[in-house]
PDB file of N, CA and C in Angstrom:
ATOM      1  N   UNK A   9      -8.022 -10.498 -24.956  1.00 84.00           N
ATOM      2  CA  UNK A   9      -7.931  -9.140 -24.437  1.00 84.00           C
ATOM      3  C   UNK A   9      -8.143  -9.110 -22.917  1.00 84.00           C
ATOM      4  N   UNK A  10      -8.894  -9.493 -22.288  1.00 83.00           N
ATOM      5  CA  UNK A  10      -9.612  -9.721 -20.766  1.00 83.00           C
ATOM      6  C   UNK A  10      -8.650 -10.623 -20.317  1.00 83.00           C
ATOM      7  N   UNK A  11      -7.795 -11.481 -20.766  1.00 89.00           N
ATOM      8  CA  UNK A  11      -6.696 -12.102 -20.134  1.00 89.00           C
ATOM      9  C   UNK A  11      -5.497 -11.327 -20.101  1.00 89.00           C
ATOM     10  N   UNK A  12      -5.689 -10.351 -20.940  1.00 90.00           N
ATOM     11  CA  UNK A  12      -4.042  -9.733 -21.128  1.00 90.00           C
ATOM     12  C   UNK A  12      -4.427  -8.817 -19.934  1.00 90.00           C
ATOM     13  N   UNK A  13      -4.948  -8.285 -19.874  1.00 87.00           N
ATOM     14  CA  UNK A  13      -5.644  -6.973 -18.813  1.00 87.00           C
ATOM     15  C   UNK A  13      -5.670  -7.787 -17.598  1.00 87.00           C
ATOM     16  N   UNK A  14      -6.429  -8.998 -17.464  1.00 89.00           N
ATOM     17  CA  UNK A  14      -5.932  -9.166 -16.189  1.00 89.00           C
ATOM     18  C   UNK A  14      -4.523  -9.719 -15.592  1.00 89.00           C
ATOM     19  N   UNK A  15      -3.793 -10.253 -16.696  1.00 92.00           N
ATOM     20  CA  UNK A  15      -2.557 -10.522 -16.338  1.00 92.00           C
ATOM     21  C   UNK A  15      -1.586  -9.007 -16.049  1.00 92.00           C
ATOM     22  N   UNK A  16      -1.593  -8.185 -16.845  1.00 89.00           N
ATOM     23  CA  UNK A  16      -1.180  -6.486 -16.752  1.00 89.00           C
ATOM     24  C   UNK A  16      -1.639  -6.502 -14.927  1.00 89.00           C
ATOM     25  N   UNK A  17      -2.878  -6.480 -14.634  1.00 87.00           N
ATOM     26  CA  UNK A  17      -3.580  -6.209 -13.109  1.00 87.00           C
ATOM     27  C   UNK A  17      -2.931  -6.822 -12.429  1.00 87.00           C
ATOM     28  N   UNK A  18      -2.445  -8.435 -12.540  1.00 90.00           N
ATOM     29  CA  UNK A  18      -1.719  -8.728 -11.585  1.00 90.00           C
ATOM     30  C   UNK A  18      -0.180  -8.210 -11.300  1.00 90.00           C
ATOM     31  N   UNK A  19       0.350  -8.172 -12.544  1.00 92.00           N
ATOM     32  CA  UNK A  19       1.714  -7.828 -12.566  1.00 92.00           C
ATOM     33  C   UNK A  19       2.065  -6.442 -11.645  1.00 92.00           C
ATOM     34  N   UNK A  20       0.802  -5.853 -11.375  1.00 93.00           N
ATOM     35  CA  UNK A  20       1.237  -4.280 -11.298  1.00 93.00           C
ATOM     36  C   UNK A  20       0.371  -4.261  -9.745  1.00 93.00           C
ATOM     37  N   UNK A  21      -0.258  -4.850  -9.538  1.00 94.00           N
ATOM     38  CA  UNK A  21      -0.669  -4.666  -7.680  1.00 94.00           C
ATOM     39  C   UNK A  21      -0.515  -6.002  -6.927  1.00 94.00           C
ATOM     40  N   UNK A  22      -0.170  -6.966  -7.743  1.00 93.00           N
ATOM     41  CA  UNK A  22       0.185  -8.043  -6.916  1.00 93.00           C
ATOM     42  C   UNK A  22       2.048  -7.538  -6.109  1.00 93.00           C
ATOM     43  N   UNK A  23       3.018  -7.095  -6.855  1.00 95.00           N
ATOM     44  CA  UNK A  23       3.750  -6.192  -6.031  1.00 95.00           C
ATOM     45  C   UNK A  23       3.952  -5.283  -4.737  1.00 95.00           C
ATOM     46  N   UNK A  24       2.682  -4.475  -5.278  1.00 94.00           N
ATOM     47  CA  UNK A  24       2.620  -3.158  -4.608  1.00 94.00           C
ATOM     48  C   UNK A  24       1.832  -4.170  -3.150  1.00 94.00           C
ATOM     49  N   UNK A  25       0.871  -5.133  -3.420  1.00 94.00           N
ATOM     50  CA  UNK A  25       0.327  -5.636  -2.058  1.00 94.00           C
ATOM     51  C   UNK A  25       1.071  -6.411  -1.285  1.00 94.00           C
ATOM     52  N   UNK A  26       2.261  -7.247  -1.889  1.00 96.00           N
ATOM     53  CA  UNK A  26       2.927  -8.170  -1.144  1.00 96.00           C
ATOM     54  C   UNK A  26       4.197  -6.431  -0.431  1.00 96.00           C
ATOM     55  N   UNK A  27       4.574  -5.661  -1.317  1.00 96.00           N
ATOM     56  CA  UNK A  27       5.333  -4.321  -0.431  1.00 96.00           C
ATOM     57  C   UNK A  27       4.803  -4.211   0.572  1.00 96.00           C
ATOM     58  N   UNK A  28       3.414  -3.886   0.894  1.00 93.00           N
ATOM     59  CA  UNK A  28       2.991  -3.024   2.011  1.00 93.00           C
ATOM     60  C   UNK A  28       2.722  -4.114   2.294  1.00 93.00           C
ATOM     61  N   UNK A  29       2.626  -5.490   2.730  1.00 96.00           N
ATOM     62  CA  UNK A  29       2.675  -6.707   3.718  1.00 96.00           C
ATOM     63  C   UNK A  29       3.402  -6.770   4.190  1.00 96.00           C
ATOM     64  N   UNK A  30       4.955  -6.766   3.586  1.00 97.00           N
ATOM     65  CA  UNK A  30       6.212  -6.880   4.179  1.00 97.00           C
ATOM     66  C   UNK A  30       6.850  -5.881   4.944  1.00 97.00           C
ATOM     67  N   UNK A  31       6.358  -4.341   4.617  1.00 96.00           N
ATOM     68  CA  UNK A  31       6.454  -3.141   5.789  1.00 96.00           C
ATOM     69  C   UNK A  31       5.404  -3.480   6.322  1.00 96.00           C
ATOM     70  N   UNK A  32       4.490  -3.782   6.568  1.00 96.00           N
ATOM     71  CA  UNK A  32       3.404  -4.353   7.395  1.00 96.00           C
ATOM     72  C   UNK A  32       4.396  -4.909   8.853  1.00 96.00           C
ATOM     73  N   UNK A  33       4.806  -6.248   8.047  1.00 97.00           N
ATOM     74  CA  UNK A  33       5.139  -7.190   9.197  1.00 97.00           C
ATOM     75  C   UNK A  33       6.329  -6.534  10.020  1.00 97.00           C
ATOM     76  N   UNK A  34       7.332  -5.561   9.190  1.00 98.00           N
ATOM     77  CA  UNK A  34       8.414  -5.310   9.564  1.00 98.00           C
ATOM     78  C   UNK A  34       8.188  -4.033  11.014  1.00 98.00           C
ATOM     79  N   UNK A  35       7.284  -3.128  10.224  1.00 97.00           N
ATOM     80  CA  UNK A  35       6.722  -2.239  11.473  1.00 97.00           C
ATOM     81  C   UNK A  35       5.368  -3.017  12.622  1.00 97.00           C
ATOM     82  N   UNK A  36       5.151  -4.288  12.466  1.00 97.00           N
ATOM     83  CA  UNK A  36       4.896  -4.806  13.615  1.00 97.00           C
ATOM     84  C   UNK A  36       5.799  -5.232  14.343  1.00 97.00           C
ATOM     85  N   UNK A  37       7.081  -5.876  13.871  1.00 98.00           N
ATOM     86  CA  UNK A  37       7.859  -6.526  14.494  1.00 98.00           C
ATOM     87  C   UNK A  37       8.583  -4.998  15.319  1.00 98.00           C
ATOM     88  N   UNK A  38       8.473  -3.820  15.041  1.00 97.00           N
ATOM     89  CA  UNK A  38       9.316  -2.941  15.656  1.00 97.00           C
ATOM     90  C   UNK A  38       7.958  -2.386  16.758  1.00 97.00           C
ATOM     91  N   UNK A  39       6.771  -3.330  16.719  1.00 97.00           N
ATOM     92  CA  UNK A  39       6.222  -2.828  17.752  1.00 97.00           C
ATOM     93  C   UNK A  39       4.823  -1.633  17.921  1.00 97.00           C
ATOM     94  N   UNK A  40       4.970  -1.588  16.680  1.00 96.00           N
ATOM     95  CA  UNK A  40       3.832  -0.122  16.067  1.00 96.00           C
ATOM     96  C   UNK A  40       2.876  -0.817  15.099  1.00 96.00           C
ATOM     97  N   UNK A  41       1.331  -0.604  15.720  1.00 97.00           N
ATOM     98  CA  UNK A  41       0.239  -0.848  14.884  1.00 97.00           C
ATOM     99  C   UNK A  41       0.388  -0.864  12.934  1.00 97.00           C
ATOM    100  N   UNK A  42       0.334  -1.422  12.065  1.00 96.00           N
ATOM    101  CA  UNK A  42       0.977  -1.382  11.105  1.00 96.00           C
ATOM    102  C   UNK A  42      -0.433  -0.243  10.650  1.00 96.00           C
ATOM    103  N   UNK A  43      -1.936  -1.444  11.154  1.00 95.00           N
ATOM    104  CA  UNK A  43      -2.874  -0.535  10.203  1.00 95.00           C
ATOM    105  C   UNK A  43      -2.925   0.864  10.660  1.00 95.00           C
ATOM    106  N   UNK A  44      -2.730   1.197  11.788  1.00 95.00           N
ATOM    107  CA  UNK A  44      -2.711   2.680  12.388  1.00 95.00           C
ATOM    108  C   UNK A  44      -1.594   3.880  11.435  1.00 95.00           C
ATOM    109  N   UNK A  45      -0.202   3.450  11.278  1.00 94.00           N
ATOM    110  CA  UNK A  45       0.892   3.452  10.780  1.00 94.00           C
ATOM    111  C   UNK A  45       0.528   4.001   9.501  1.00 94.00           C
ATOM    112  N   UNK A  46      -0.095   3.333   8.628  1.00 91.00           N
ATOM    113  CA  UNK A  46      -0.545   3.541   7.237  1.00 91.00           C
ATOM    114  C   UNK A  46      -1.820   3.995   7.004  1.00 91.00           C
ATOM    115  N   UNK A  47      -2.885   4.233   8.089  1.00 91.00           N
ATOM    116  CA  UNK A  47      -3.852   5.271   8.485  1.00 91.00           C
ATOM    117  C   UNK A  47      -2.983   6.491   8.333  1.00 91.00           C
ATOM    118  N   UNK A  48      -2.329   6.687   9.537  1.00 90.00           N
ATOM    119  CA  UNK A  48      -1.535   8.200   9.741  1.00 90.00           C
ATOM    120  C   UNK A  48      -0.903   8.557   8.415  1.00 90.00           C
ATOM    121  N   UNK A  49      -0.590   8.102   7.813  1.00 87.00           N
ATOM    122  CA  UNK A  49       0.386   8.111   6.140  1.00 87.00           C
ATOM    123  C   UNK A  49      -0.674   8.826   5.466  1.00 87.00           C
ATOM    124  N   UNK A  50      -1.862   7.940   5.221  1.00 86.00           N
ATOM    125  CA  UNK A  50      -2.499   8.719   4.466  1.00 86.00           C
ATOM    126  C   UNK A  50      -3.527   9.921   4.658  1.00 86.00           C
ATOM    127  N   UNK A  51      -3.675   9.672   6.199  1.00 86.00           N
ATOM    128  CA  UNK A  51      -4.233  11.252   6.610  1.00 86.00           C
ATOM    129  C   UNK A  51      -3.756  12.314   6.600  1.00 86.00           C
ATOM    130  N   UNK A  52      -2.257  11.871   7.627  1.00 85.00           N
ATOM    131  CA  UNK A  52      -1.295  13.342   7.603  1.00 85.00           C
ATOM    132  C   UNK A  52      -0.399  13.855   6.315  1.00 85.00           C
ATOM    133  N   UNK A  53      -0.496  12.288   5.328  1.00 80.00           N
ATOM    134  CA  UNK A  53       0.229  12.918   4.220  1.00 80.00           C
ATOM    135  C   UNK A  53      -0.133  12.727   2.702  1.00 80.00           C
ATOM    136  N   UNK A  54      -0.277  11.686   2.713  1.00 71.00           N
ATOM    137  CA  UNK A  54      -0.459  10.859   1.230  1.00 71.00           C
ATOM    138  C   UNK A  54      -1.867  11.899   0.819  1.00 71.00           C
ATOM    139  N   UNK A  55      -3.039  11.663   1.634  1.00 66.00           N
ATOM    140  CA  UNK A  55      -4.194  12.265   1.554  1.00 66.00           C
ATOM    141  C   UNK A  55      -4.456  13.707   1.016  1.00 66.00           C
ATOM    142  N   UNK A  56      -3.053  14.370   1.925  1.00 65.00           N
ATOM    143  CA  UNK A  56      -3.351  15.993   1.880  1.00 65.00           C
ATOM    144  C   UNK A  56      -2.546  16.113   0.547  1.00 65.00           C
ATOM    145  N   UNK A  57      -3.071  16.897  -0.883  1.00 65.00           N
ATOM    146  CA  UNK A  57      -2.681  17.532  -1.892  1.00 65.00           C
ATOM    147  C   UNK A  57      -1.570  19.068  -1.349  1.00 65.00           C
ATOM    148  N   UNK A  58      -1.672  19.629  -0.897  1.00 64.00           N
ATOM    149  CA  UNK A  58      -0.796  20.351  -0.384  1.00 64.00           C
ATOM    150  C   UNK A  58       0.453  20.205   0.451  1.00 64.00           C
ATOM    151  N   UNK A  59      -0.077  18.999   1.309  1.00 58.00           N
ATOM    152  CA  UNK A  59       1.094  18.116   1.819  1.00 58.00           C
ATOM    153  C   UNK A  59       1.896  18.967   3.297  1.00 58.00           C
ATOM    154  N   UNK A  60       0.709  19.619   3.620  1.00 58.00           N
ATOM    155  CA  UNK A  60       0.801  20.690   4.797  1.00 58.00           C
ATOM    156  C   UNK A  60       0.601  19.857   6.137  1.00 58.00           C
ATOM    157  N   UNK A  61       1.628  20.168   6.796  1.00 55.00           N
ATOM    158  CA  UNK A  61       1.593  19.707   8.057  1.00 55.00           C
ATOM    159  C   UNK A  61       0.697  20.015   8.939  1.00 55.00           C
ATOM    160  N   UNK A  62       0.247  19.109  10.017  1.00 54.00           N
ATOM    161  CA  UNK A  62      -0.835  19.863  11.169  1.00 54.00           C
ATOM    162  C   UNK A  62      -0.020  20.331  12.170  1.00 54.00           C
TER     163      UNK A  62
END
């Protein structure tokens, strides 16, 4: 059971972490802080439930 669950865990954020590495590298290479980048994401948007602009 504890092997199936952690194999499920990997299958499902080992993805999602190598994604946001690879927009990581891609919005460094264009020159823009990546961690700042995905700060602002989730302050100005991801974060807000209403999804209201400042």
């Amino acid at each position: 059971m504890i092997r199936r669950v952690s194999t499920v865990l990997i299958r499902t954020t080992l993805p999602l972490l190598l994604a946001l590495l690879c927009g990581g590298l891609v919005i460094a290479a264009l020159g823009v802080d990546p961690l700042r980048f995905y700060g602002d994401v989730l302050v100005l948007g991801a974060a807000d439930p209403a999804g209201s602009s400042r």
